[in-house]
Amino acid sequence: MIILGIESSCDETAAAVLEDGRRLRASVVASQVDIHHRYGGVVPELASRKHVENILPVVLEAQAQAGLKPADIDALAVTQGPGLVGSLLVGFSFAKGYAYALGIPWVGVNHLEGHIHSAFLDPAPPDFPFVALLVSGGHTALYHVTSFTSAELMGQTRDDAAGEAYDKVAKVMGLGYPGGAVIDRLAREGDPERVPFKRPFLDKNGVDFSFSGIKSAVHRFVQSHSDELPELVPHIAAGFQEAVVDVLTHKLVAAAQAQGCERIALVGGVAANRRLRERVRADGTANGMAVCIPPLEFCGDNAAMIAAVGYHYLAQGLRGGLGDDVYSRNP
Ligand code: KG4
Ligand code: ZN
């Protein structure tokens, strides 16, 4: 079964071709970072307009890379939510129209389930059950995943997502948007002990998280050390990153232990973080766990993960209808 996946929930327009749920034949991601960079964050109206421009070229590029004609596609999977409504509508409406024109089935996919499914695109996918830490710009949550289509929420952030904290901290240090990759890079040149930050919720509140406090702590530190800032930036980045990575790693391992589960996975945009990948691999292994961290291309938003989810729902007979709508928040 050849599935065309489409993703447009935020500021990436993406299309992918997945065969039989596992074999990736093409994955195209058109990023809008250059457009939103100067505004310090995603501007929803600009994002929607850019998706409209990008969607057809991106889909055609994915089909070309896979060496396919439209008639070769068996079904379509598209992100339905959560995300920016204007952005979601572009991919979702395109998918409805394309599926209708080709006379093929389609299904709407939850973006967060998509991130979890990025683990199944890894060359060594996890067995069931496993505990997944999903860390992105909009979400930070732990799931107990028991099958391809069932995941139970174990805990989540009570305020900011980890990626959001990275982006905001980068902004107060004047490092631009998005901030995750920049902080990741700068932190390598800094000493994490030089400007240490408290580990929020480390040994309390179960497997819930909080990142707004550390974000404010960095802000206050930056304001009170403006004179020495250029010299301190790598150390602040390292101190902030070490605190966040410590909490994320600790809670992921603790959540798996609480479930009596010996398999963990790290997914989402922040899973691209070098230090986090290193720590999760090391701590998971030290605790006797099998660790799955998908390749970088599947961490950030992409359509391969959406097609991967769609494959299972389509196989179960689930179908989208022309009356279906997108949703901005996770139901
Ligand atoms: O999953 P994603 O592409 O989009 C959402 O669904 O949110 O995640 C984007 C987030 C942004 O906050 C970005 O700063 C963060 O992932 N990110 C990183 C790194 N690369 C991207 N955070 C930390 N370290 C990185 N290397
Ligand atoms: Zn995402």
Coordinates of C-alpha atoms and ligand atoms in Angstrom, one line a residue:
M1 CA 0.0 0.0 0.0
I2 CA 1.5 3.3 -1.1
I3 CA 0.5 6.3 1.1
L4 CA 1.1 9.9 0.5
G5 CA 1.5 11.8 3.7
I6 CA 0.9 15.5 4.1
E7 CA 1.9 17.8 7.0
S8 CA 1.3 21.5 7.4
S9 CA 0.5 22.1 11.1
C10 CA 3.0 24.9 11.8
D11 CA 5.7 26.4 9.6
E12 CA 6.8 23.3 7.6
T13 CA 5.1 22.2 4.5
A14 CA 5.9 18.5 4.1
A15 CA 4.9 15.5 1.9
A16 CA 6.2 11.9 2.0
V17 CA 5.6 8.6 0.2
L18 CA 5.6 5.6 2.4
E19 CA 5.2 2.0 1.2
D20 CA 3.6 -0.7 3.4
G21 CA 4.0 1.5 6.5
R22 CA 7.8 1.1 6.7
R23 CA 9.6 1.7 3.4
L24 CA 10.1 5.4 2.9
R25 CA 10.3 6.3 -0.8
A26 CA 10.4 10.1 -0.5
S27 CA 10.2 12.8 2.2
V28 CA 10.2 16.5 1.3
V29 CA 10.1 19.3 3.9
A30 CA 9.9 22.9 2.9
S31 CA 10.8 25.1 5.9
Q32 CA 9.6 28.6 6.4
V33 CA 12.2 29.6 8.9
D34 CA 13.6 32.4 6.7
I35 CA 10.2 34.1 6.7
H36 CA 9.4 33.9 10.4
H37 CA 13.0 34.4 11.7
R38 CA 12.8 38.2 11.5
Y39 CA 9.6 38.3 13.6
G40 CA 11.1 36.1 16.4
G41 CA 8.4 33.5 16.0
V42 CA 5.8 32.0 13.6
V43 CA 3.4 34.5 12.2
P44 CA 0.3 32.5 11.6
E45 CA -1.1 34.5 8.6
L46 CA 2.3 34.4 6.8
A47 CA 2.6 30.7 7.5
S48 CA -0.8 29.9 5.9
R49 CA 0.0 31.9 2.8
K50 CA 3.4 30.2 2.4
H51 CA 1.7 26.8 2.8
V52 CA -0.6 27.7 -0.1
E53 CA 2.4 28.5 -2.3
N54 CA 4.4 25.4 -1.2
I55 CA 1.8 22.6 -1.0
L56 CA 1.6 21.6 -4.6
P57 CA 5.3 21.9 -5.4
V58 CA 6.1 19.9 -2.3
V59 CA 3.7 17.1 -3.1
L60 CA 4.9 16.9 -6.7
E61 CA 8.5 16.8 -5.6
A62 CA 7.7 13.9 -3.2
Q63 CA 5.9 12.0 -6.0
A64 CA 8.8 12.7 -8.4
Q65 CA 11.4 11.5 -5.8
A66 CA 9.4 8.3 -5.3
G67 CA 9.1 7.9 -9.1
L68 CA 5.3 7.8 -8.9
K69 CA 2.4 9.0 -10.9
P70 CA -0.7 10.2 -9.0
A71 CA -2.5 7.0 -10.1
D72 CA 0.1 4.9 -8.2
I73 CA -1.0 6.4 -4.8
D74 CA -3.4 4.1 -2.9
A75 CA -4.3 6.4 0.0
L76 CA -3.6 9.7 1.7
A77 CA -2.9 10.6 5.3
V78 CA -2.9 14.2 6.4
T79 CA -2.4 16.1 9.7
Q80 CA -5.7 17.2 11.1
G81 CA -4.5 18.8 14.4
P82 CA -3.3 20.1 16.8
G83 CA -1.6 23.1 15.3
L84 CA -2.3 26.5 13.7
V85 CA -5.8 26.4 12.1
G86 CA -4.9 28.4 9.0
S87 CA -1.8 26.3 8.4
L88 CA -3.6 23.0 9.0
L89 CA -6.4 24.0 6.7
V90 CA -4.1 24.2 3.7
G91 CA -2.8 20.7 3.9
F92 CA -6.1 19.3 5.0
S93 CA -8.2 20.9 2.3
F94 CA -5.5 20.0 -0.3
A95 CA -5.6 16.3 0.9
K96 CA -9.4 16.2 0.7
G97 CA -9.4 17.6 -2.8
Y98 CA -6.6 15.4 -4.0
A99 CA -8.1 12.2 -2.6
Y100 CA -11.5 13.1 -4.1
A101 CA -10.0 13.7 -7.5
L102 CA -8.0 10.5 -7.4
G103 CA -10.9 8.5 -5.9
I104 CA -8.8 7.1 -3.1
P105 CA -9.4 6.9 0.7
W106 CA -7.8 9.3 3.1
V107 CA -7.5 9.7 6.8
G108 CA -6.9 12.7 9.2
V109 CA -3.9 12.1 11.6
N110 CA -3.1 13.6 15.0
H111 CA 0.2 15.4 14.8
L112 CA 1.4 14.2 18.3
E113 CA 0.7 10.6 17.3
G114 CA 2.8 11.4 14.2
H115 CA 5.7 12.3 16.4
I116 CA 5.4 9.1 18.4
H117 CA 5.4 7.1 15.1
S118 CA 8.7 8.7 14.1
A119 CA 10.1 6.0 16.4
F120 CA 8.8 3.3 14.0
L121 CA 10.7 4.9 11.1
D122 CA 13.9 4.2 13.0
P123 CA 16.0 1.4 11.5
A124 CA 15.6 -0.4 14.9
P125 CA 12.0 0.5 15.9
P126 CA 10.9 -0.2 19.5
D127 CA 8.8 -3.3 20.5
F128 CA 5.7 -2.8 22.6
P129 CA 5.1 -1.6 25.2
F130 CA 7.4 1.4 25.5
V131 CA 7.4 4.8 27.1
A132 CA 7.9 7.8 24.7
L133 CA 9.0 11.3 25.6
L134 CA 7.6 13.7 23.1
V135 CA 9.4 17.0 23.2
S136 CA 8.6 19.7 20.7
G137 CA 7.9 23.4 20.3
G138 CA 4.3 23.0 21.4
H139 CA 4.3 19.8 23.6
T140 CA 6.2 18.0 26.3
A141 CA 4.6 14.8 27.3
L142 CA 5.2 11.2 28.3
Y143 CA 3.1 8.4 26.8
H144 CA 2.8 4.7 27.5
V145 CA 2.6 3.2 24.0
T146 CA 1.0 -0.2 23.9
S147 CA 0.2 -0.6 20.2
F148 CA 0.4 1.3 16.9
T149 CA -2.9 3.0 17.6
S150 CA -2.9 3.3 21.4
A151 CA -0.9 5.5 23.7
E152 CA -1.8 6.6 27.2
L153 CA -0.8 10.0 28.4
M154 CA 1.3 9.6 31.6
G155 CA 2.3 13.2 32.3
Q156 CA 3.0 16.5 30.6
T157 CA 4.1 20.1 31.0
R158 CA 1.9 22.3 33.2
D159 CA 3.1 25.4 31.4
D160 CA 5.6 25.9 28.6
A161 CA 6.9 23.1 26.3
A162 CA 10.6 22.4 26.4
G163 CA 11.1 23.6 22.8
E164 CA 9.2 26.8 23.7
A165 CA 11.5 27.4 26.6
Y166 CA 14.5 26.9 24.3
D167 CA 13.0 29.4 21.8
K168 CA 12.2 32.0 24.5
V169 CA 15.6 31.7 26.2
A170 CA 17.3 32.1 22.8
K171 CA 15.2 35.2 22.2
V172 CA 16.1 37.0 25.5
M173 CA 19.8 36.3 24.6
G174 CA 19.3 37.8 21.2
L175 CA 20.0 34.5 19.4
G176 CA 17.1 34.6 17.0
Y177 CA 14.3 32.2 16.2
P178 CA 14.0 29.2 16.4
G179 CA 16.4 28.9 19.3
G180 CA 16.8 25.2 20.0
A181 CA 19.6 24.4 17.5
V182 CA 21.5 27.6 18.3
I183 CA 21.5 26.9 22.1
D184 CA 22.5 23.3 21.4
R185 CA 25.5 24.5 19.5
L186 CA 26.5 27.3 21.8
A187 CA 26.2 25.1 24.9
R188 CA 29.0 22.9 23.6
E189 CA 31.4 25.9 24.1
G190 CA 30.1 26.7 27.6
D191 CA 30.6 25.4 31.1
P192 CA 27.3 24.1 32.5
E193 CA 28.6 24.7 36.1
R194 CA 29.4 28.4 35.5
V195 CA 25.8 29.6 35.4
P196 CA 23.7 26.8 37.0
F197 CA 19.9 26.8 37.0
K198 CA 17.5 24.9 39.3
R199 CA 16.1 21.6 37.9
P200 CA 12.3 22.3 37.8
F201 CA 10.1 19.5 39.2
L202 CA 13.1 17.1 39.2
D203 CA 12.0 15.1 42.2
K204 CA 8.4 16.1 42.5
N205 CA 5.0 16.3 40.7
G206 CA 5.3 12.8 39.3
V207 CA 6.0 12.8 35.6
D208 CA 4.7 16.3 35.0
F209 CA 7.0 19.0 33.8
S210 CA 7.4 22.8 34.2
F211 CA 9.6 25.0 32.1
S212 CA 8.3 28.6 32.6
G213 CA 10.2 29.1 35.8
I214 CA 13.6 28.3 34.3
K215 CA 12.8 30.5 31.3
S216 CA 12.1 33.4 33.7
A217 CA 15.3 32.6 35.7
V218 CA 17.4 32.9 32.5
H219 CA 15.6 36.1 31.7
R220 CA 16.4 37.6 35.1
F221 CA 20.0 36.5 34.9
V222 CA 20.4 38.0 31.5
Q223 CA 18.9 41.4 32.6
S224 CA 21.2 41.6 35.6
H225 CA 24.3 40.7 33.7
S226 CA 23.9 42.7 30.5
D227 CA 27.5 44.0 30.7
E228 CA 29.2 40.6 30.6
L229 CA 26.6 39.1 28.3
P230 CA 28.7 38.3 25.2
E231 CA 31.2 36.4 27.3
L232 CA 28.5 34.6 29.4
V233 CA 26.1 33.5 26.6
P234 CA 27.7 30.1 26.0
H235 CA 27.8 29.4 29.7
I236 CA 24.1 30.4 30.2
A237 CA 23.2 28.2 27.2
A238 CA 25.1 25.3 28.7
G239 CA 23.6 25.8 32.2
F240 CA 20.1 26.1 30.9
Q241 CA 20.4 23.1 28.6
E242 CA 22.0 20.9 31.3
A243 CA 19.1 21.7 33.7
V244 CA 16.4 21.0 31.0
V245 CA 18.1 17.8 29.8
D246 CA 18.6 16.6 33.3
V247 CA 14.8 16.8 34.1
L248 CA 13.7 15.4 30.7
T249 CA 16.1 12.4 31.0
H250 CA 15.3 11.7 34.6
K251 CA 11.5 11.8 34.1
L252 CA 11.6 9.6 31.0
V253 CA 13.6 6.9 32.9
A254 CA 11.4 7.3 36.0
A255 CA 8.2 7.0 34.0
A256 CA 9.4 3.8 32.3
Q257 CA 10.5 2.3 35.7
A258 CA 7.1 3.2 37.2
Q259 CA 5.4 1.3 34.3
G260 CA 7.8 -1.6 34.8
C261 CA 8.7 -1.0 31.1
E262 CA 12.2 -1.6 29.7
R263 CA 11.9 0.3 26.5
I264 CA 12.0 4.1 25.9
A265 CA 11.9 6.4 22.9
L266 CA 12.7 10.0 22.4
V267 CA 10.7 11.9 19.8
G268 CA 9.8 15.5 18.6
G269 CA 11.8 18.5 17.4
V270 CA 13.8 18.8 20.7
A271 CA 14.8 15.2 20.2
A272 CA 17.3 16.6 17.7
N273 CA 19.2 18.0 20.7
R274 CA 22.7 16.5 20.8
R275 CA 23.0 16.6 24.6
L276 CA 19.5 15.2 25.2
R277 CA 20.2 12.3 22.7
E278 CA 23.5 11.5 24.5
R279 CA 22.0 11.6 28.0
V280 CA 18.8 9.6 27.2
R281 CA 20.9 6.9 25.5
A282 CA 23.4 6.8 28.4
D283 CA 20.9 6.8 31.3
G284 CA 18.5 4.5 29.5
T285 CA 21.2 2.0 28.8
A286 CA 22.6 2.3 32.3
N287 CA 19.2 1.3 33.6
G288 CA 18.9 -1.7 31.4
M289 CA 16.5 -0.2 28.9
A290 CA 16.3 -0.5 25.1
V291 CA 16.6 3.1 23.8
C292 CA 15.1 4.3 20.4
I293 CA 16.0 7.8 19.2
P294 CA 15.0 8.3 15.5
P295 CA 17.4 9.9 13.0
L296 CA 17.3 13.7 12.9
E297 CA 15.2 13.9 9.7
F298 CA 12.3 12.4 11.6
C299 CA 12.6 14.5 14.8
G300 CA 11.4 17.9 13.4
D301 CA 8.0 18.1 11.6
N302 CA 7.8 15.9 8.6
A303 CA 5.2 14.0 6.6
A304 CA 6.8 10.5 6.8
M305 CA 5.6 10.2 10.4
I306 CA 2.1 11.3 9.4
A307 CA 2.0 8.6 6.6
A308 CA 3.2 6.1 9.2
V309 CA 0.2 6.7 11.5
G310 CA -2.2 6.8 8.6
Y311 CA -1.1 3.4 7.4
H312 CA -2.4 1.8 10.6
Y313 CA -5.7 3.7 10.8
L314 CA -6.4 3.1 7.1
A315 CA -5.7 -0.6 7.7
Q316 CA -8.3 -0.5 10.5
G317 CA -10.8 0.9 8.0
L318 CA -10.9 4.4 9.3
R319 CA -11.8 7.0 6.6
G320 CA -11.9 10.8 6.5
G321 CA -15.1 12.5 5.2
L322 CA -15.5 15.7 3.3
G323 CA -17.3 17.2 6.3
D324 CA -14.4 16.7 8.6
D325 CA -12.6 19.7 10.0
V326 CA -9.2 20.5 11.5
Y327 CA -8.6 21.1 15.3
S328 CA -6.2 23.5 16.9
R329 CA -6.0 21.8 20.3
N330 CA -5.4 18.2 21.2
P331 CA -8.8 16.6 21.9
Ligands
KG4_1 O1 8.5 19.1 16.4 P1 8.8 20.4 16.0 O2 9.6 20.6 14.7 O3 7.5 21.3 15.8 C1 6.5 21.2 16.8 O4 5.6 20.3 16.6 O5 6.5 22.0 17.7 O6 9.7 21.1 17.1 C2 10.2 22.4 17.0 C3 11.0 22.8 18.3 C4 11.4 24.2 18.4 O7 11.0 24.8 19.6 C5 12.9 24.2 18.2 O8 13.6 25.2 18.9 C6 13.2 22.8 18.8 O9 12.2 22.0 18.4 N1 14.5 22.3 18.5 C7 15.5 22.0 19.3 C8 16.6 21.6 18.5 N2 16.2 21.6 17.2 C9 14.9 22.0 17.2 N3 15.6 22.2 20.6 C10 16.7 21.9 21.2 N4 17.9 21.4 20.6 C11 17.8 21.3 19.2 N5 18.9 20.8 18.6
ZN2 ZN 5.7 18.8 15.6

